[in-house]
């Protein structure tokens, strides 16, 4: 990896002073369930950096099956995370996980969910109940998704937490199931929780900006039918997830997490074309509805995300042009019928 790419990674994995201050207030050890996914390394790196800077000796556990191979496990161990291999769908393995004060739940199943509906519901909606029982004396930050909202008219306000969810398609419905089950156990067991409704995390290796930037760079047409999106720099989202441990309540606190602007897909693509000095071809026409998320509540609590959209575009464009490594997991943000 060249120094430009190394510097980008280093910056992404360096904790802000705000995170360091908040980490000082989190009592007890921390377990991250679903640590081997797209967000897990970044969140773990920021957490470990913040703990070190705060001078705390908190134990951090990271659990998954590590189905992508042993390298991701070693990378986490190198950060100081104590990794555990477990399949959460196996009762014995779930039951043997250490009971610690703080849980960050990042488990989910999305791609391939069409055609595998029963497993989708078991993993996304049934498992949260098993986990909520095992961790009833902990506080839990449970990752969810902005997909629990319906497509809304772009002339209307984007949905905030006051807006009733109305999930489209079985994946999104099973995610709403995940929320409802967690909420149920938060009430019945008095477990403090925060439901973290995210869309879309922007990393240099995957995400909406990587997909748009790569299409522009490779001269492929950009479909603008899903004409608007909300995004957030993944390190900002990861920091908010950790800081959310200080905002868990019973009944569960619901929190939308994304950036402050509703962004035009056409505008983002044009900015990439400018930075990369490329021509651009659009297909389709902006629909009158889009999947949107108003995260003003999280901005009131955590402040605005620290990384702006133009900074994100510059960083992602640099990563693409410098041929940085990618994760081949497209977001399918253009999907309008909820089939993943
Ligand atoms: N990334 C985004 O932009 C985004 C946007 C909206 C919402 N979210 C939500 O945020 C959460 C985290 O996102 P992500 O992108 O990191 O998700 P991801 O890449 O799909 O990661 C899911 C994690 O769950 C683990 N897992 C799945 N089934 C398991 C099982 N039976 N036993 C043990 N571990 C299991 C996976 O590890 P193994 O396969 O190794 O076990 C992996 O670590 C997800 O719930 C997702 O719904 C993410």
Short mmCIF file of N, CA, C and O and ligand atoms in Angstrom, two decimals, residues 33-41 63-69 72 85-90 93 105-111 119 123-124 127 142-147 171 175 178 196-203 206-208 232 234 257 327 329 331, ligand 1:
data_model
loop_
_atom_site.label_atom_id
_atom_site.label_comp_id
_atom_site.label_asym_id
_atom_site.label_seq_id
_atom_site.Cartn_x
_atom_site.Cartn_y
_atom_site.Cartn_z
N UNK A 33 -20.66 -7.67 18.75
CA UNK A 33 -21.20 -8.87 18.12
C UNK A 33 -21.36 -8.58 16.62
O UNK A 33 -22.02 -7.61 16.25
N UNK A 34 -20.74 -9.42 15.77
CA UNK A 34 -20.74 -9.13 14.32
C UNK A 34 -19.58 -8.22 13.97
O UNK A 34 -19.71 -7.31 13.16
N UNK A 35 -18.41 -8.53 14.56
CA UNK A 35 -17.25 -7.63 14.44
C UNK A 35 -16.51 -7.79 13.10
O UNK A 35 -15.72 -6.93 12.74
N UNK A 36 -16.79 -8.88 12.37
CA UNK A 36 -15.98 -9.15 11.16
C UNK A 36 -16.59 -8.56 9.90
O UNK A 36 -16.10 -8.81 8.80
N UNK A 37 -17.67 -7.78 10.02
CA UNK A 37 -18.32 -7.23 8.83
C UNK A 37 -17.63 -5.97 8.33
O UNK A 37 -16.50 -5.65 8.72
N UNK A 38 -18.32 -5.24 7.47
CA UNK A 38 -17.71 -4.09 6.78
C UNK A 38 -17.35 -2.95 7.74
O UNK A 38 -16.41 -2.23 7.51
N UNK A 39 -18.12 -2.82 8.83
CA UNK A 39 -17.87 -1.70 9.75
C UNK A 39 -16.97 -2.10 10.92
O UNK A 39 -16.34 -1.26 11.55
N UNK A 40 -16.94 -3.41 11.21
CA UNK A 40 -16.34 -3.89 12.47
C UNK A 40 -14.90 -3.45 12.72
O UNK A 40 -14.56 -3.03 13.83
N UNK A 41 -14.04 -3.52 11.68
CA UNK A 41 -12.63 -3.18 11.92
C UNK A 41 -12.50 -1.71 12.28
O UNK A 41 -11.82 -1.35 13.24
N UNK A 63 -16.81 -10.65 18.38
CA UNK A 63 -17.32 -12.00 18.08
C UNK A 63 -17.93 -12.06 16.68
O UNK A 63 -18.62 -11.14 16.24
N UNK A 64 -17.68 -13.17 15.98
CA UNK A 64 -18.30 -13.47 14.68
C UNK A 64 -17.89 -14.91 14.35
O UNK A 64 -17.10 -15.53 15.08
N UNK A 65 -18.39 -15.41 13.21
CA UNK A 65 -17.90 -16.73 12.75
C UNK A 65 -16.58 -16.54 12.02
O UNK A 65 -15.87 -17.48 11.78
N UNK A 66 -16.24 -15.32 11.61
CA UNK A 66 -15.08 -15.00 10.78
C UNK A 66 -15.13 -15.82 9.50
O UNK A 66 -14.17 -16.48 9.11
N UNK A 67 -16.30 -15.73 8.85
CA UNK A 67 -16.51 -16.53 7.64
C UNK A 67 -15.66 -16.06 6.47
O UNK A 67 -15.47 -16.78 5.51
N UNK A 68 -15.09 -14.85 6.57
CA UNK A 68 -14.23 -14.35 5.49
C UNK A 68 -12.79 -14.83 5.62
O UNK A 68 -11.95 -14.48 4.80
N UNK A 69 -12.49 -15.63 6.64
CA UNK A 69 -11.12 -16.14 6.79
C UNK A 69 -10.44 -15.59 8.02
O UNK A 69 -10.94 -14.67 8.66
N UNK A 72 -8.97 -11.42 9.01
CA UNK A 72 -9.69 -10.34 9.66
C UNK A 72 -9.62 -10.53 11.18
O UNK A 72 -9.58 -9.55 11.94
N UNK A 85 -14.64 -16.90 18.23
CA UNK A 85 -15.36 -17.45 17.07
C UNK A 85 -16.64 -18.08 17.60
O UNK A 85 -16.60 -18.98 18.45
N UNK A 86 -17.78 -17.61 17.12
CA UNK A 86 -19.05 -18.20 17.55
C UNK A 86 -20.10 -17.98 16.47
O UNK A 86 -20.08 -16.97 15.77
N UNK A 87 -21.00 -18.96 16.37
CA UNK A 87 -22.18 -18.80 15.51
C UNK A 87 -23.34 -18.47 16.45
O UNK A 87 -23.74 -19.29 17.27
N UNK A 88 -23.88 -17.27 16.32
CA UNK A 88 -24.92 -16.83 17.26
C UNK A 88 -26.19 -17.68 17.15
O UNK A 88 -27.01 -17.68 18.06
N UNK A 89 -26.35 -18.37 16.02
CA UNK A 89 -27.55 -19.20 15.85
C UNK A 89 -27.41 -20.53 16.59
O UNK A 89 -28.36 -21.30 16.68
N UNK A 90 -26.21 -20.79 17.12
CA UNK A 90 -25.99 -21.98 17.93
C UNK A 90 -26.14 -21.57 19.40
O UNK A 90 -25.34 -20.79 19.93
N UNK A 93 -23.17 -21.84 21.77
CA UNK A 93 -22.11 -20.86 21.51
C UNK A 93 -22.55 -19.46 21.97
O UNK A 93 -21.76 -18.72 22.57
N UNK A 105 -24.23 -4.39 18.88
CA UNK A 105 -24.78 -5.50 18.09
C UNK A 105 -24.80 -5.10 16.62
O UNK A 105 -25.55 -4.20 16.23
N UNK A 106 -23.98 -5.76 15.81
CA UNK A 106 -23.85 -5.38 14.39
C UNK A 106 -24.20 -6.53 13.46
O UNK A 106 -23.83 -6.52 12.29
N UNK A 107 -24.89 -7.51 13.98
CA UNK A 107 -25.19 -8.72 13.19
C UNK A 107 -26.33 -8.42 12.22
O UNK A 107 -27.29 -7.74 12.57
N UNK A 108 -26.21 -8.94 11.01
CA UNK A 108 -27.29 -8.75 10.04
C UNK A 108 -27.09 -9.66 8.84
O UNK A 108 -25.98 -10.16 8.60
N UNK A 109 -28.17 -9.86 8.09
CA UNK A 109 -28.10 -10.64 6.85
C UNK A 109 -28.91 -9.90 5.81
O UNK A 109 -30.09 -9.68 5.99
N UNK A 110 -28.24 -9.46 4.71
CA UNK A 110 -28.93 -8.66 3.70
C UNK A 110 -28.85 -9.29 2.33
O UNK A 110 -29.85 -9.66 1.74
N UNK A 111 -27.62 -9.48 1.82
CA UNK A 111 -27.49 -9.88 0.42
C UNK A 111 -27.72 -11.37 0.27
O UNK A 111 -27.11 -12.17 0.98
N UNK A 119 -34.36 -17.78 6.63
CA UNK A 119 -33.12 -17.52 7.37
C UNK A 119 -32.99 -16.02 7.67
O UNK A 119 -32.56 -15.62 8.76
N UNK A 123 -32.38 -14.76 11.37
CA UNK A 123 -31.19 -14.02 11.80
C UNK A 123 -31.52 -12.59 12.22
O UNK A 123 -31.06 -12.11 13.26
N UNK A 124 -32.32 -11.92 11.40
CA UNK A 124 -32.55 -10.49 11.67
C UNK A 124 -33.61 -10.23 12.74
O UNK A 124 -33.54 -9.20 13.41
N UNK A 127 -33.05 -13.89 16.23
CA UNK A 127 -31.81 -13.84 17.00
C UNK A 127 -31.76 -12.67 18.00
O UNK A 127 -31.30 -12.85 19.14
N UNK A 142 -27.97 -1.39 19.26
CA UNK A 142 -28.32 -2.35 18.21
C UNK A 142 -28.36 -1.66 16.86
O UNK A 142 -29.17 -0.75 16.64
N UNK A 143 -27.47 -2.08 15.94
CA UNK A 143 -27.48 -1.49 14.60
C UNK A 143 -28.76 -1.88 13.89
O UNK A 143 -29.19 -3.04 13.91
N UNK A 144 -29.39 -0.88 13.25
CA UNK A 144 -30.53 -1.12 12.37
C UNK A 144 -30.26 -0.34 11.09
O UNK A 144 -29.12 0.03 10.81
N UNK A 145 -31.28 -0.08 10.33
CA UNK A 145 -31.09 0.53 9.02
C UNK A 145 -32.20 1.54 8.71
O UNK A 145 -33.34 1.37 9.16
N UNK A 146 -31.86 2.56 7.92
CA UNK A 146 -32.86 3.51 7.45
C UNK A 146 -33.88 2.89 6.52
O UNK A 146 -34.91 3.50 6.22
N UNK A 147 -33.61 1.64 6.08
CA UNK A 147 -34.56 0.93 5.20
C UNK A 147 -35.89 0.62 5.90
O UNK A 147 -36.81 0.14 5.24
N UNK A 171 -36.41 -8.06 3.51
CA UNK A 171 -35.19 -7.72 4.24
C UNK A 171 -35.48 -6.59 5.23
O UNK A 171 -35.21 -6.70 6.43
N UNK A 175 -35.66 -6.37 9.37
CA UNK A 175 -34.89 -5.41 10.18
C UNK A 175 -35.81 -4.65 11.13
O UNK A 175 -35.42 -4.35 12.27
N UNK A 178 -36.26 -6.89 13.87
CA UNK A 178 -35.12 -6.81 14.80
C UNK A 178 -35.33 -5.68 15.80
O UNK A 178 -35.18 -5.85 17.01
N UNK A 196 -29.96 1.98 16.49
CA UNK A 196 -29.11 2.86 15.68
C UNK A 196 -29.44 2.65 14.19
O UNK A 196 -28.99 1.70 13.58
N UNK A 197 -30.32 3.54 13.67
CA UNK A 197 -30.85 3.39 12.30
C UNK A 197 -29.95 4.10 11.29
O UNK A 197 -30.10 5.30 11.07
N UNK A 198 -29.05 3.34 10.68
CA UNK A 198 -27.99 3.92 9.83
C UNK A 198 -28.32 3.87 8.34
O UNK A 198 -28.84 2.87 7.86
N UNK A 199 -28.06 4.94 7.60
CA UNK A 199 -27.82 4.83 6.16
C UNK A 199 -27.06 6.05 5.69
O UNK A 199 -27.28 7.12 6.22
N UNK A 200 -26.20 5.98 4.73
CA UNK A 200 -25.36 4.86 4.34
C UNK A 200 -23.96 5.18 4.83
O UNK A 200 -23.51 6.32 4.64
N UNK A 201 -23.23 4.21 5.37
CA UNK A 201 -21.86 4.45 5.81
C UNK A 201 -20.95 4.56 4.58
O UNK A 201 -21.06 3.76 3.66
N UNK A 202 -20.08 5.58 4.59
CA UNK A 202 -19.14 5.79 3.48
C UNK A 202 -17.74 5.42 3.92
O UNK A 202 -17.13 6.08 4.76
N UNK A 203 -17.25 4.35 3.31
CA UNK A 203 -15.89 3.86 3.54
C UNK A 203 -15.15 4.04 2.22
O UNK A 203 -15.77 4.30 1.19
N UNK A 206 -15.92 0.44 0.22
CA UNK A 206 -17.26 0.08 -0.23
C UNK A 206 -18.19 1.26 0.05
O UNK A 206 -17.81 2.19 0.76
N UNK A 207 -19.41 1.17 -0.47
CA UNK A 207 -20.40 2.19 -0.12
C UNK A 207 -20.87 2.97 -1.35
O UNK A 207 -20.34 2.82 -2.45
N UNK A 208 -21.86 3.80 -1.12
CA UNK A 208 -22.51 4.55 -2.20
C UNK A 208 -21.49 5.39 -2.98
O UNK A 208 -21.50 5.42 -4.22
N UNK A 232 -23.04 9.17 5.47
CA UNK A 232 -22.20 9.63 6.59
C UNK A 232 -20.85 8.92 6.50
O UNK A 232 -20.79 7.72 6.16
N UNK A 234 -17.94 6.82 7.42
CA UNK A 234 -18.03 5.67 8.35
C UNK A 234 -17.33 5.91 9.69
O UNK A 234 -17.89 5.55 10.73
N UNK A 257 -29.16 7.73 12.07
CA UNK A 257 -27.75 8.12 11.95
C UNK A 257 -27.41 8.29 10.47
O UNK A 257 -27.39 7.31 9.70
N UNK A 327 -13.84 -3.79 -1.14
CA UNK A 327 -14.67 -4.92 -0.69
C UNK A 327 -15.78 -5.04 -1.72
O UNK A 327 -16.52 -4.08 -1.94
N UNK A 329 -18.84 -5.67 -2.14
CA UNK A 329 -20.18 -5.86 -1.57
C UNK A 329 -21.01 -4.62 -1.87
O UNK A 329 -21.10 -3.71 -1.04
N UNK A 331 -23.89 -1.85 -2.26
CA UNK A 331 -24.99 -1.53 -1.33
C UNK A 331 -26.38 -1.79 -1.92
O UNK A 331 -27.33 -1.95 -1.20
N1 LIG B 1 -22.67 -0.70 6.15
C1 LIG B 1 -23.71 0.13 5.99
O1 LIG B 1 -23.64 1.14 5.26
C2 LIG B 1 -25.00 -0.15 6.73
C3 LIG B 1 -26.11 0.62 6.40
C4 LIG B 1 -27.30 0.40 7.11
C5 LIG B 1 -27.34 -0.54 8.11
N2 LIG B 1 -26.23 -1.29 8.40
C6 LIG B 1 -26.36 -2.28 9.48
O2 LIG B 1 -25.22 -2.21 10.31
C7 LIG B 1 -24.81 -3.52 10.73
C8 LIG B 1 -23.34 -3.67 10.48
O3 LIG B 1 -23.07 -3.36 9.13
P1 LIG B 1 -21.99 -4.13 8.27
O4 LIG B 1 -22.02 -3.46 6.94
O5 LIG B 1 -20.71 -4.24 9.03
O6 LIG B 1 -22.67 -5.57 8.17
P2 LIG B 1 -22.07 -6.92 7.55
O7 LIG B 1 -20.86 -6.60 6.74
O8 LIG B 1 -23.19 -7.63 6.90
O9 LIG B 1 -21.61 -7.71 8.86
C9 LIG B 1 -22.46 -8.54 9.58
C10 LIG B 1 -21.70 -9.23 10.70
O10 LIG B 1 -22.55 -10.20 11.31
C11 LIG B 1 -21.81 -11.42 11.46
N3 LIG B 1 -22.71 -12.56 11.46
C12 LIG B 1 -23.74 -12.80 10.60
N4 LIG B 1 -24.35 -13.96 10.94
C13 LIG B 1 -23.70 -14.45 12.02
C14 LIG B 1 -23.86 -15.61 12.83
N5 LIG B 1 -24.81 -16.52 12.59
N6 LIG B 1 -23.02 -15.81 13.87
C15 LIG B 1 -22.02 -14.91 14.12
N7 LIG B 1 -21.82 -13.78 13.38
C16 LIG B 1 -22.65 -13.56 12.36
C17 LIG B 1 -20.87 -11.42 10.25
O11 LIG B 1 -19.72 -12.21 10.47
P3 LIG B 1 -19.42 -13.70 9.95
O12 LIG B 1 -20.08 -13.87 8.60
O13 LIG B 1 -17.94 -13.74 9.90
O14 LIG B 1 -19.98 -14.54 11.00
C18 LIG B 1 -20.45 -9.95 10.25
O15 LIG B 1 -19.43 -9.78 11.20
C19 LIG B 1 -25.68 -4.51 9.95
O16 LIG B 1 -26.61 -5.04 10.85
C20 LIG B 1 -26.40 -3.68 8.92
O17 LIG B 1 -27.76 -4.07 8.82
C21 LIG B 1 -25.07 -1.11 7.73
#
